[in-house]
mmCIF file of C-alpha atoms in Angstrom:
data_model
loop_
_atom_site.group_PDB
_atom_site.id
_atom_site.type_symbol
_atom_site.label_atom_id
_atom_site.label_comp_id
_atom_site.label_asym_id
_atom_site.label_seq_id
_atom_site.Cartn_x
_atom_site.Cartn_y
_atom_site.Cartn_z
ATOM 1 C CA UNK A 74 -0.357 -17.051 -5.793
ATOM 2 C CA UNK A 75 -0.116 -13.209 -6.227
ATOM 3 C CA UNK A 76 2.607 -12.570 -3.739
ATOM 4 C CA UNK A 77 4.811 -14.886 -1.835
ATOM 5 C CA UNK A 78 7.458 -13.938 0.684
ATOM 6 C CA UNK A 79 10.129 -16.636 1.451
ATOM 7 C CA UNK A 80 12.548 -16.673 4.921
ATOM 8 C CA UNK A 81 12.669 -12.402 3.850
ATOM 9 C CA UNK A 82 15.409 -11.157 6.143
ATOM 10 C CA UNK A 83 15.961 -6.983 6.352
ATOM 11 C CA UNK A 84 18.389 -5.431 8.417
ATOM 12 C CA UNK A 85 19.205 -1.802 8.786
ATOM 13 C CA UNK A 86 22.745 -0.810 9.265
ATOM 14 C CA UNK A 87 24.756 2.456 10.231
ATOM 15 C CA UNK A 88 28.178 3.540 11.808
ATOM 16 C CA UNK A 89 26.410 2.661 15.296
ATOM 17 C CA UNK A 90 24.365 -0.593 15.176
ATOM 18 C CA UNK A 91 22.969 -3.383 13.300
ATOM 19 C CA UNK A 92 19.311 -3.392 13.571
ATOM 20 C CA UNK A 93 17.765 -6.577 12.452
ATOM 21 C CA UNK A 94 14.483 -5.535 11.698
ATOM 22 C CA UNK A 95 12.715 -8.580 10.000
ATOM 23 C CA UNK A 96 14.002 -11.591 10.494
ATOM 24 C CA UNK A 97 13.126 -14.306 8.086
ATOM 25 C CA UNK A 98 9.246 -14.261 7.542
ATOM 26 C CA UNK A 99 7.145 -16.045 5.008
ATOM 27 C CA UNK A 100 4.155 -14.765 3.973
ATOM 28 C CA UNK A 101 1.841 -15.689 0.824
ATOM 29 C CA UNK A 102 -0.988 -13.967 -0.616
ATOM 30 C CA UNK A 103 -3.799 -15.415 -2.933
ATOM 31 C CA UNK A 104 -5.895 -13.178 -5.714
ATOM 32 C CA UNK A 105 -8.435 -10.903 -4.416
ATOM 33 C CA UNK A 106 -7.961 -11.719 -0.506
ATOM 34 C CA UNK A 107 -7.239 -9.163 2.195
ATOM 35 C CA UNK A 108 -4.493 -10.140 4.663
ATOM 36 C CA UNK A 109 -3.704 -7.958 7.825
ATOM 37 C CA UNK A 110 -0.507 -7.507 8.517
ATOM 38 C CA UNK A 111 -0.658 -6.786 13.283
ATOM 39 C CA UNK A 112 1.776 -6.006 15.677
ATOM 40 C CA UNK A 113 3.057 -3.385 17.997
ATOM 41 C CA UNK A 114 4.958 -0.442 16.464
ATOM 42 C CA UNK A 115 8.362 -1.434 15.943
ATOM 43 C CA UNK A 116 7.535 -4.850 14.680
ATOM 44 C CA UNK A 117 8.946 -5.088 11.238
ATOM 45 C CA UNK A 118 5.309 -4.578 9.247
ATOM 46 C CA UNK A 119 6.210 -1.357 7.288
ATOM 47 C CA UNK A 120 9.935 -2.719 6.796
ATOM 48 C CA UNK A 121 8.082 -5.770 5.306
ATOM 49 C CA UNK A 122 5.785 -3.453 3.094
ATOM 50 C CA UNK A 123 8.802 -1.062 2.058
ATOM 51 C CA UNK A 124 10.759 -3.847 0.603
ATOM 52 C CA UNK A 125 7.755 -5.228 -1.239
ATOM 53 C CA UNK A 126 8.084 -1.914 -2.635
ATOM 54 C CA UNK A 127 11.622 -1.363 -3.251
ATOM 55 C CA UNK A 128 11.339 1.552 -1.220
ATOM 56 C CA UNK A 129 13.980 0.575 1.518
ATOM 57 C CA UNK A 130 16.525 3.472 2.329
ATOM 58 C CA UNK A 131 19.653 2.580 0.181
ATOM 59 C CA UNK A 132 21.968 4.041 2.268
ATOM 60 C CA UNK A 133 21.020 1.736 5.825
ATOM 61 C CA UNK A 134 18.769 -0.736 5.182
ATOM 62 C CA UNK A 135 19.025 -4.023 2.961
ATOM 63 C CA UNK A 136 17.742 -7.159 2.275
ATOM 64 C CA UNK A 137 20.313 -9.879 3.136
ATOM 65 C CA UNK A 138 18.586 -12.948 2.569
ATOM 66 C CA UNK A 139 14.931 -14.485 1.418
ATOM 67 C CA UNK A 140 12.589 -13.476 -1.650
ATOM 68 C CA UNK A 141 9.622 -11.569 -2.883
ATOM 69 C CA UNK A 142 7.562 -13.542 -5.381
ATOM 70 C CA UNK A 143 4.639 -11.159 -7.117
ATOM 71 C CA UNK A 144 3.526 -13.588 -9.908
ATOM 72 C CA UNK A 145 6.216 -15.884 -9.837
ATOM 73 C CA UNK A 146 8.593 -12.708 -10.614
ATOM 74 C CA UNK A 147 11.533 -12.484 -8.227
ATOM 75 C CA UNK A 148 11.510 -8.460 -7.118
ATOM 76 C CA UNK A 149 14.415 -8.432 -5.079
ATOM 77 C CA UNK A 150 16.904 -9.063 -8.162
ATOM 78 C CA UNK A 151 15.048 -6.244 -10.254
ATOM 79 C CA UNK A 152 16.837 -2.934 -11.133
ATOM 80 C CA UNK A 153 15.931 0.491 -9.726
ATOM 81 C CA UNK A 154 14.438 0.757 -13.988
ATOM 82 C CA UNK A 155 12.589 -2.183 -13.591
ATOM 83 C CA UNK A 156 11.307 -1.967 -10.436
ATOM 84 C CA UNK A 157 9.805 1.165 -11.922
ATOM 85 C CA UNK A 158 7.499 -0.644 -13.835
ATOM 86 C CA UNK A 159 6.333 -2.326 -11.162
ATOM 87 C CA UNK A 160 5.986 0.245 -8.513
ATOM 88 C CA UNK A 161 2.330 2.175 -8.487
ATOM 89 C CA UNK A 162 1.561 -0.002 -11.520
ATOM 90 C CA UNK A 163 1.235 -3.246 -10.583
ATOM 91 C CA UNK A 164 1.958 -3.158 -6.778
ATOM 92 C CA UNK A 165 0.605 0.426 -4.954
ATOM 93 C CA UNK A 166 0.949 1.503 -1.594
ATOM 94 C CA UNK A 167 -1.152 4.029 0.527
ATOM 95 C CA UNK A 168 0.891 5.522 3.667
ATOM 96 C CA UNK A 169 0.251 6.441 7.064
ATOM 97 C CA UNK A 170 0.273 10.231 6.829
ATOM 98 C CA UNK A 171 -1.175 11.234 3.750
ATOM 99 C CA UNK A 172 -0.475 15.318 4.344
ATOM 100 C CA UNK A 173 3.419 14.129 4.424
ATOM 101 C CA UNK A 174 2.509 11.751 1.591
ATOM 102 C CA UNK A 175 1.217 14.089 -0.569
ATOM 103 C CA UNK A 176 2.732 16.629 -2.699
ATOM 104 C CA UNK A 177 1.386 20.069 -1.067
ATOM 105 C CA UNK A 178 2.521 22.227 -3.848
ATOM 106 C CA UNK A 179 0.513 20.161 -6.835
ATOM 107 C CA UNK A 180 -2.855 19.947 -6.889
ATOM 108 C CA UNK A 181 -4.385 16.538 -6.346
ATOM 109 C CA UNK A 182 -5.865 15.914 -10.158
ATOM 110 C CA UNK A 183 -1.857 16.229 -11.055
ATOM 111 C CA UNK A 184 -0.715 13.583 -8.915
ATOM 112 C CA UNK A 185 -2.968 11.645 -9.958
ATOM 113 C CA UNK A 186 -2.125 11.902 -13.813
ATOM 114 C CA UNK A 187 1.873 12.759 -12.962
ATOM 115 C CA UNK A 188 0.647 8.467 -12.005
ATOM 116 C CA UNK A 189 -1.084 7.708 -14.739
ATOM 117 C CA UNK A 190 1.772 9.313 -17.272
ATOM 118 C CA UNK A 191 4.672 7.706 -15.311
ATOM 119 C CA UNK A 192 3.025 3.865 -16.771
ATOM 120 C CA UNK A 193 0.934 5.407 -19.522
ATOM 121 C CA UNK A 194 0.616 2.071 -21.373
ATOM 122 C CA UNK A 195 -2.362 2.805 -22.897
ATOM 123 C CA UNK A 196 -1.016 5.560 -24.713
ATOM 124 C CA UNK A 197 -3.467 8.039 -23.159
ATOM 125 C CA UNK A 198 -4.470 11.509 -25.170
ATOM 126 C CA UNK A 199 -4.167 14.578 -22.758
ATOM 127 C CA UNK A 200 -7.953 14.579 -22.714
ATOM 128 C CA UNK A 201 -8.286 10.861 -22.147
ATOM 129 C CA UNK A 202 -5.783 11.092 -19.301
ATOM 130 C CA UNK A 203 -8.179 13.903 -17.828
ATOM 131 C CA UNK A 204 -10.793 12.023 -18.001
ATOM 132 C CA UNK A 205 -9.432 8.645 -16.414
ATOM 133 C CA UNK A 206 -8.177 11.488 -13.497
ATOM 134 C CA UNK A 207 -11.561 12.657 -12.941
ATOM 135 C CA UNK A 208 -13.054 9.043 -13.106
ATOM 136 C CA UNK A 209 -10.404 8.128 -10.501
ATOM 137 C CA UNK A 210 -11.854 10.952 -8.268
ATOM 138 C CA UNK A 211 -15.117 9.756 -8.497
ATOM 139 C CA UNK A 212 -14.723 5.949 -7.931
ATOM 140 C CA UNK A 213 -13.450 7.085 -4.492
ATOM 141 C CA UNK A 214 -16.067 9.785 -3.621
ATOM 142 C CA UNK A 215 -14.240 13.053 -4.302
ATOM 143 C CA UNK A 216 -16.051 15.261 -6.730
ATOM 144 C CA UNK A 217 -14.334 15.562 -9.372
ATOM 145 C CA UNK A 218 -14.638 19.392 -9.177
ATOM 146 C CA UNK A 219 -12.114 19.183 -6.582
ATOM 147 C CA UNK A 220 -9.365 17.997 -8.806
ATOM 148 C CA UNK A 221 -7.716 21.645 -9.246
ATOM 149 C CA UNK A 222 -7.462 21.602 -5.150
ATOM 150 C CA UNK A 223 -4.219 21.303 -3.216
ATOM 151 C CA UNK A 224 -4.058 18.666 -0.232
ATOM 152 C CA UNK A 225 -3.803 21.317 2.507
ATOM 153 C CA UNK A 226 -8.204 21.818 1.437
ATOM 154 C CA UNK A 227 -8.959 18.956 2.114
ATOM 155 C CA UNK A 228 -9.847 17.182 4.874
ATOM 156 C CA UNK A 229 -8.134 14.071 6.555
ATOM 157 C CA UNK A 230 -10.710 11.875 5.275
ATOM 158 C CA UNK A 231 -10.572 13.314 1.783
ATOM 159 C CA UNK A 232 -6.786 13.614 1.794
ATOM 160 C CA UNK A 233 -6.625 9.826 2.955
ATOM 161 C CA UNK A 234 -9.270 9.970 -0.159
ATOM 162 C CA UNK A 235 -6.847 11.355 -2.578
ATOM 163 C CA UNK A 236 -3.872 8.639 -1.465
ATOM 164 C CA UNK A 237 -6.335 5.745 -2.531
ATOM 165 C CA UNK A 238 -7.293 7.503 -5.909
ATOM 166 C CA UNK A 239 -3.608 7.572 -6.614
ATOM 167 C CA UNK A 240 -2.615 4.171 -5.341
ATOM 168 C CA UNK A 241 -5.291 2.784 -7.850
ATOM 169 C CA UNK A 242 -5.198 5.167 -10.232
ATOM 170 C CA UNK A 243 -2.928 2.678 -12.608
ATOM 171 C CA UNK A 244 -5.510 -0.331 -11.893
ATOM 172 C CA UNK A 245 -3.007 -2.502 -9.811
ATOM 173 C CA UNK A 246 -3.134 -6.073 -8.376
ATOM 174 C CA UNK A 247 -2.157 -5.928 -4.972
ATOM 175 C CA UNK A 248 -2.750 -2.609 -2.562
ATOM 176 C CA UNK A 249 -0.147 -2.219 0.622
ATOM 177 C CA UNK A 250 -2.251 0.106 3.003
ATOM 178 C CA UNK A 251 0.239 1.156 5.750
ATOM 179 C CA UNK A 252 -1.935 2.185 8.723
ATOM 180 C CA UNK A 253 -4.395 4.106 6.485
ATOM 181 C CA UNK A 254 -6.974 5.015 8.923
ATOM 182 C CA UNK A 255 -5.040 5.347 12.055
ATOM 183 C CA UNK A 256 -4.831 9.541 12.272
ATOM 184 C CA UNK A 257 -8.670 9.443 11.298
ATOM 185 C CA UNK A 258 -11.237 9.709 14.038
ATOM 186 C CA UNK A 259 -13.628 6.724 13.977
ATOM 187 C CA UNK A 260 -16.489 7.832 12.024
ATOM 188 C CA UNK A 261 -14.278 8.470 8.985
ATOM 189 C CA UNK A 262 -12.258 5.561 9.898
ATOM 190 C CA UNK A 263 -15.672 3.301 9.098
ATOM 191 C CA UNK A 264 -16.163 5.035 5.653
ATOM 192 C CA UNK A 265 -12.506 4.534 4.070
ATOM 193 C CA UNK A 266 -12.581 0.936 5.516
ATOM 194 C CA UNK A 267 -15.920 0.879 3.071
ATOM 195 C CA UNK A 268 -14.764 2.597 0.144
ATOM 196 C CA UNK A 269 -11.736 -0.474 0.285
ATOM 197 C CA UNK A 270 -13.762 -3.057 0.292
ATOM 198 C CA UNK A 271 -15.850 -1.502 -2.786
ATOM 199 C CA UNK A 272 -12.427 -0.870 -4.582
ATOM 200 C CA UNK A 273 -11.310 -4.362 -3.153
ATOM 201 C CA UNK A 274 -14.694 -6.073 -5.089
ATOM 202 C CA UNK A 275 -14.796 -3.773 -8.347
ATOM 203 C CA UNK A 276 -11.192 -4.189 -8.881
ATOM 204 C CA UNK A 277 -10.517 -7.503 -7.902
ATOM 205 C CA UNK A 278 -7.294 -5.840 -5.348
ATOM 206 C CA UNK A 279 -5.461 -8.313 -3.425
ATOM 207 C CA UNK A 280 -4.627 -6.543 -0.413
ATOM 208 C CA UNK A 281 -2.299 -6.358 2.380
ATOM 209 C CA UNK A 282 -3.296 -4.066 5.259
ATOM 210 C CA UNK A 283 -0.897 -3.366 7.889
ATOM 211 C CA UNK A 284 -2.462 -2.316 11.054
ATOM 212 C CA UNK A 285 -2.494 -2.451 15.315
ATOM 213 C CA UNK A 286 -5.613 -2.200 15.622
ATOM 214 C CA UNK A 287 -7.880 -5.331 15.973
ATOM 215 C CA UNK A 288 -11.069 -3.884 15.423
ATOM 216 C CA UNK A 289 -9.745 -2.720 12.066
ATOM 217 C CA UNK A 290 -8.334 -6.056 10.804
ATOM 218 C CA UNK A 291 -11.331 -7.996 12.068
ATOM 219 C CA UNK A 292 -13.660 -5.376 10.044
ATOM 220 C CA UNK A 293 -11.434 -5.893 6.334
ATOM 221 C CA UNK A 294 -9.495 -8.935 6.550
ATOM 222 C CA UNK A 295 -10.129 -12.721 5.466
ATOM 223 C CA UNK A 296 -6.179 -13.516 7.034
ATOM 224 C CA UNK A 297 -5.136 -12.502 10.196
ATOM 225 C CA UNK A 298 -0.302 -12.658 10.203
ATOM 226 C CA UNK A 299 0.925 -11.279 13.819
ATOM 227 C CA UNK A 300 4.137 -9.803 13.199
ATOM 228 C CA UNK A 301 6.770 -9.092 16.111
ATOM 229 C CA UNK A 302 10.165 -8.756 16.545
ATOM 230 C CA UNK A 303 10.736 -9.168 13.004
ATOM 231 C CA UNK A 304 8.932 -12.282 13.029
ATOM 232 C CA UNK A 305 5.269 -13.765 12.568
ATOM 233 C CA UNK A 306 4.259 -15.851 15.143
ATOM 234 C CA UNK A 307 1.021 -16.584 14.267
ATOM 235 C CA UNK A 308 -1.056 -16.612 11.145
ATOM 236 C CA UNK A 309 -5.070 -17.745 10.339
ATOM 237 C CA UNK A 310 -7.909 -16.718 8.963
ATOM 238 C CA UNK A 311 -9.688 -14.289 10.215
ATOM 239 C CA UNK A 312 -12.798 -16.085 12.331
ATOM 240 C CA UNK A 313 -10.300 -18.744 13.501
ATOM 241 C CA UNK A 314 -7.911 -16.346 14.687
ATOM 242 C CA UNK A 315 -10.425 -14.130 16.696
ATOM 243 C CA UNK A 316 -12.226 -17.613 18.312
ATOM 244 C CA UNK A 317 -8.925 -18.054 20.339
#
């Protein structure tokens, strides 16, 4: 088992309310499978993904009870240091909105290596670093020309382009994909749901892939988890689940 999630529990709290936002779901994930995350907005799937992460706000949200297992490895005791280690190494995640996600000032070649340098175990030359950058490009269909160009030249396709090449850049296990293809028009839509599964089979990525839209889970996923309220009420694979 890559990832398990055990009875997880996340609340978000502030001077006004309590917002219980998941509420105690289990979830496991085996090597090299893709499991869709579905529900309405609101239901808890990004909360889930962000404290996979360790990326929950620290000043209003928590987890209060449960665990997150990533090979055997309890995350939710792990220090900001360590979780380092961990984050965009071994576990990646590729948001929503990639013109908010990316850094519009850098170019996109130096995100990708301020990646690769942040878990440079390899001890990689300045050259060799280039290189992997340009190889990253490549593997997900940007020339690697384009490496010295900001985000705000590319296009939504390519910019959702650029996300992926830094989510993988550090050859991880397991990719979150938050919505990925939702703000891209359907034509482009079909292409980056491609390019996963190609990074998906040459990687060997286990993958979680949040998403409302059906069309889109039925097209990537082997297991189908419907999340709402916090909760999911229903989980399958993927033929079984659309039969009913």
């Amino acid at each position: 088992m890559v990832l398990e999630i055990k009875d997880l529990k996340i609340q978000y709290k502030t001077d006004l309310e309590t917002v219980y936002a998941v509420n105690g779901i289990s979830l496991e994930m085996e090597k090299g499978e893709t499991v869709g995350l579905v529900g309405e907005t609101g239901a808890g799937k990004t909360t889930t993904a962000l404290g996979v992460m360790g990326l929950l706000p620290e000043r209003t949200a928590r987890i209060t009870e449960g665990s997150i297992l990533f090979e055997g490895q309890e995350l939710t005791r792990l220090s900001d240091r360590e979780y380092e280690k961990i984050r965009g190494n071994k576990i990646s995640m590729i948001f929503q909105d990639p013109m908010t996600a990316l850094n519009p000032v850098l170019t996109v070649g130096s995100q990708i290596e301020e990646a690769l340098e942040l878990h440079n175990t390899d001890n990689l030359s300045k050259a060799e670093m280039e290189h992997r950058v340009e190889e990253t490009l490549q593997m997900v269909g940007i020339p690697k020309e384009r490496k010295n160009d900001y985000p705000y030249q590319f296009s939504g396709g390519m910019r959702q382009r650029a996300m992926i090449a830094i989510a993988v850049a550090c050859e991880p296990k397991i990719l979150i994909a938050d919505e990925p293809t939702s703000a891209l028009d359907v034509s482009v839509q079909q292409r980056i749901l491609q390019l996963m599964k190609e990074l998906k089979k040459e990687m060997g990525l286990t993958i979680l892939f949040i998403s409302h839209d059906m069309g889109v889970i039925y097209d990537i996923c082997d297991e189908v988890a419907v999340m709402r309220d916090g909760r999911i009420e229903e989980t399958g694979e993927k033929e079984d689940f659309f039969a009913k």
